[in-house]
């Protein structure tokens, strides 16, 4: 049986608790794949039309990008998806912590393998610190991201969006990893 909380301790915020449970479930699914990713998985291109990470003239990794979605929509590589997670999650965490949000081109992908896995785990820790510090009033405040200062969206909505976006990206990474591991059609 769990110990009773200290009588002077504030009751946990039920919205934060729900968001955290959702997040923890998604993260557990992500860890399943993170633990199994091989460096060669990150830049494997599953289709002829792909978005991936490429080295620029200075050797830095840059994502394929277009201001408007191309037709057909490119299939992203695990590398591109991991950069994409890093981009939107960094910006969401910046907003939640009250920091100046970084620009897309300021989010640097660490490269294939362990550096990216550790980067993603660091983003998790940063996000959990932000989420854990939100009060009920913070959760009810207007979110500045992802929609720009739309009063219809609260910080709680932003946190729920992080959970949904992460779940979508985790499923995409998992499917790509499984597809590559299974090999080509006979």
CSV table of C-alpha atoms in Angstrom, one decimal:
chain,number,residue,atom,x,y,z
A,1,UNK,CA,0.0,0.0,0.0
A,2,UNK,CA,1.4,3.4,-0.9
A,3,UNK,CA,2.2,5.8,1.8
A,4,UNK,CA,-0.1,8.7,2.4
A,5,UNK,CA,1.2,12.0,1.2
A,6,UNK,CA,2.3,14.5,3.8
A,7,UNK,CA,-0.8,16.3,5.1
A,8,UNK,CA,0.7,19.7,4.1
A,9,UNK,CA,1.6,18.6,0.6
A,10,UNK,CA,-0.5,20.1,-2.2
A,11,UNK,CA,-2.8,17.6,-3.9
A,12,UNK,CA,-1.5,16.6,-7.4
A,13,UNK,CA,-3.2,18.5,-10.2
A,14,UNK,CA,-5.5,16.0,-11.9
A,15,UNK,CA,-4.9,17.5,-15.4
A,16,UNK,CA,-1.1,17.3,-15.0
A,17,UNK,CA,-1.4,13.8,-13.6
A,18,UNK,CA,-3.5,12.7,-16.7
A,19,UNK,CA,-1.1,14.3,-19.1
A,20,UNK,CA,1.9,12.7,-17.4
A,21,UNK,CA,0.2,9.2,-17.5
A,22,UNK,CA,-0.4,9.7,-21.3
A,23,UNK,CA,3.1,10.8,-21.8
A,24,UNK,CA,4.6,8.0,-19.8
A,25,UNK,CA,2.7,5.4,-21.9
A,26,UNK,CA,3.9,7.0,-25.1
A,27,UNK,CA,7.4,7.2,-23.8
A,28,UNK,CA,7.4,3.5,-22.8
A,29,UNK,CA,6.5,2.7,-26.4
A,30,UNK,CA,9.3,5.0,-27.7
A,31,UNK,CA,11.9,3.4,-25.4
A,32,UNK,CA,11.0,0.0,-27.0
A,33,UNK,CA,12.2,1.3,-30.3
A,34,UNK,CA,15.0,3.6,-29.0
A,35,UNK,CA,16.7,0.6,-27.4
A,36,UNK,CA,16.6,-1.3,-30.7
A,37,UNK,CA,17.7,1.4,-33.1
A,38,UNK,CA,20.9,0.8,-35.0
A,39,UNK,CA,22.9,3.7,-36.4
A,40,UNK,CA,22.1,2.5,-40.0
A,41,UNK,CA,18.4,2.8,-39.3
A,42,UNK,CA,18.5,6.6,-39.1
A,43,UNK,CA,19.2,7.4,-42.7
A,44,UNK,CA,17.6,4.3,-44.3
A,45,UNK,CA,15.3,5.5,-47.1
A,46,UNK,CA,12.2,3.4,-47.4
A,47,UNK,CA,10.9,5.0,-50.6
A,48,UNK,CA,12.0,6.9,-53.7
A,49,UNK,CA,10.6,10.1,-52.4
A,50,UNK,CA,12.1,10.7,-48.9
A,51,UNK,CA,12.9,13.5,-46.5
A,52,UNK,CA,16.1,12.8,-44.6
A,53,UNK,CA,19.0,14.6,-42.9
A,54,UNK,CA,21.9,15.7,-45.1
A,55,UNK,CA,25.3,17.2,-44.5
A,56,UNK,CA,25.8,20.8,-45.7
A,57,UNK,CA,29.1,22.2,-47.0
A,58,UNK,CA,30.3,22.7,-43.4
A,59,UNK,CA,29.5,19.1,-42.4
A,60,UNK,CA,26.4,20.1,-40.3
A,61,UNK,CA,23.3,18.0,-40.5
A,62,UNK,CA,20.3,19.8,-42.1
A,63,UNK,CA,16.8,18.5,-42.7
A,64,UNK,CA,15.1,18.3,-46.1
A,65,UNK,CA,12.4,21.0,-45.9
A,66,UNK,CA,9.8,22.9,-47.9
A,67,UNK,CA,7.7,25.8,-46.7
A,68,UNK,CA,4.6,24.1,-48.3
A,69,UNK,CA,4.1,20.4,-48.2
A,70,UNK,CA,5.2,18.8,-51.5
A,71,UNK,CA,3.0,16.4,-53.5
A,72,UNK,CA,3.6,13.6,-53.1
A,73,UNK,CA,4.4,14.0,-49.4
A,74,UNK,CA,7.9,12.6,-48.9
A,75,UNK,CA,8.3,9.6,-46.6
A,76,UNK,CA,10.5,10.7,-43.7
A,77,UNK,CA,13.5,8.7,-42.5
A,78,UNK,CA,14.0,7.9,-38.8
A,79,UNK,CA,16.7,10.6,-38.9
A,80,UNK,CA,14.3,13.2,-40.2
A,81,UNK,CA,11.6,12.2,-37.7
A,82,UNK,CA,14.0,12.4,-34.8
A,83,UNK,CA,15.1,15.9,-35.9
A,84,UNK,CA,11.5,16.8,-36.3
A,85,UNK,CA,10.7,15.6,-32.8
A,86,UNK,CA,13.7,17.6,-31.5
A,87,UNK,CA,12.4,20.7,-33.3
A,88,UNK,CA,8.8,20.8,-32.1
A,89,UNK,CA,9.6,19.5,-28.7
A,90,UNK,CA,12.4,22.0,-28.1
A,91,UNK,CA,10.0,24.8,-29.0
A,92,UNK,CA,7.2,23.4,-26.9
A,93,UNK,CA,9.5,23.1,-23.9
A,94,UNK,CA,10.9,26.6,-24.5
A,95,UNK,CA,7.3,27.9,-24.3
A,96,UNK,CA,6.5,25.8,-21.2
A,97,UNK,CA,9.7,27.0,-19.4
A,98,UNK,CA,9.1,30.7,-20.4
A,99,UNK,CA,12.2,30.7,-22.6
A,100,UNK,CA,12.6,32.4,-26.0
A,101,UNK,CA,11.6,29.7,-28.4
A,102,UNK,CA,14.3,28.7,-30.8
A,103,UNK,CA,14.0,28.8,-34.6
A,104,UNK,CA,13.7,25.7,-36.7
A,105,UNK,CA,17.1,26.1,-38.2
A,106,UNK,CA,18.7,26.5,-34.7
A,107,UNK,CA,17.7,22.9,-33.8
A,108,UNK,CA,20.8,20.8,-34.5
A,109,UNK,CA,20.4,17.1,-35.1
A,110,UNK,CA,23.2,15.1,-33.4
A,111,UNK,CA,23.6,12.4,-36.0
A,112,UNK,CA,22.9,8.7,-36.3
A,113,UNK,CA,22.7,6.4,-33.3
A,114,UNK,CA,23.4,7.0,-29.7
A,115,UNK,CA,23.9,10.8,-29.9
A,116,UNK,CA,20.3,11.3,-31.1
A,117,UNK,CA,18.9,8.7,-28.7
A,118,UNK,CA,20.5,10.6,-25.8
A,119,UNK,CA,19.4,13.9,-27.2
A,120,UNK,CA,15.8,12.7,-27.3
A,121,UNK,CA,16.1,11.4,-23.7
A,122,UNK,CA,17.4,14.8,-22.7
A,123,UNK,CA,14.4,16.4,-24.3
A,124,UNK,CA,12.2,14.1,-22.3
A,125,UNK,CA,13.8,15.2,-19.0
A,126,UNK,CA,13.4,18.9,-20.0
A,127,UNK,CA,9.8,18.4,-20.9
A,128,UNK,CA,9.0,16.5,-17.7
A,129,UNK,CA,10.6,19.4,-15.7
A,130,UNK,CA,8.4,21.9,-17.5
A,131,UNK,CA,5.3,19.8,-17.1
A,132,UNK,CA,5.9,19.1,-13.4
A,133,UNK,CA,6.3,22.9,-12.8
A,134,UNK,CA,3.0,23.9,-14.3
A,135,UNK,CA,0.3,25.1,-11.9
A,136,UNK,CA,-3.4,24.9,-12.5
A,137,UNK,CA,-3.3,28.6,-13.5
A,138,UNK,CA,-0.4,27.9,-15.9
A,139,UNK,CA,-2.4,25.0,-17.5
A,140,UNK,CA,-5.4,27.3,-18.0
A,141,UNK,CA,-3.3,30.1,-19.6
A,142,UNK,CA,-3.4,30.8,-23.3
A,143,UNK,CA,-0.8,28.7,-25.1
A,144,UNK,CA,1.6,30.4,-27.5
A,145,UNK,CA,2.4,27.2,-29.3
A,146,UNK,CA,1.6,25.3,-31.6
A,147,UNK,CA,-1.2,27.8,-32.7
A,148,UNK,CA,0.2,31.2,-32.2
A,149,UNK,CA,-1.5,32.8,-29.2
A,150,UNK,CA,-5.0,31.5,-30.0
A,151,UNK,CA,-7.1,32.0,-26.9
A,152,UNK,CA,-9.0,28.8,-27.7
A,153,UNK,CA,-5.9,26.8,-26.8
A,154,UNK,CA,-4.5,26.5,-23.3
A,155,UNK,CA,-1.2,25.3,-22.0
A,156,UNK,CA,-3.0,22.1,-21.1
A,157,UNK,CA,-3.9,21.8,-24.8
A,158,UNK,CA,-0.3,22.3,-25.7
A,159,UNK,CA,0.8,19.5,-23.4
A,160,UNK,CA,-1.9,17.2,-24.8
A,161,UNK,CA,-0.7,18.1,-28.3
A,162,UNK,CA,2.9,17.1,-27.3
A,163,UNK,CA,1.6,13.7,-26.2
A,164,UNK,CA,-0.4,13.3,-29.5
A,165,UNK,CA,2.4,14.5,-31.7
A,166,UNK,CA,5.0,12.3,-29.9
A,167,UNK,CA,2.7,9.3,-30.2
A,168,UNK,CA,2.3,9.9,-33.9
A,169,UNK,CA,6.1,10.3,-34.4
A,170,UNK,CA,6.9,7.3,-32.2
A,171,UNK,CA,4.5,5.1,-34.3
A,172,UNK,CA,6.2,6.4,-37.5
A,173,UNK,CA,9.7,5.6,-36.2
A,174,UNK,CA,8.6,2.2,-34.9
A,175,UNK,CA,7.0,1.3,-38.3
A,176,UNK,CA,10.2,2.3,-40.2
A,177,UNK,CA,12.4,0.4,-37.8
A,178,UNK,CA,10.3,-2.7,-38.1
A,179,UNK,CA,10.1,-2.4,-41.9
A,180,UNK,CA,13.9,-2.1,-42.2
A,181,UNK,CA,14.5,-5.0,-39.8
A,182,UNK,CA,12.1,-7.2,-41.7
A,183,UNK,CA,13.9,-6.6,-45.0
A,184,UNK,CA,12.7,-6.1,-48.5
A,185,UNK,CA,9.9,-8.1,-50.1
A,186,UNK,CA,11.0,-11.5,-51.4
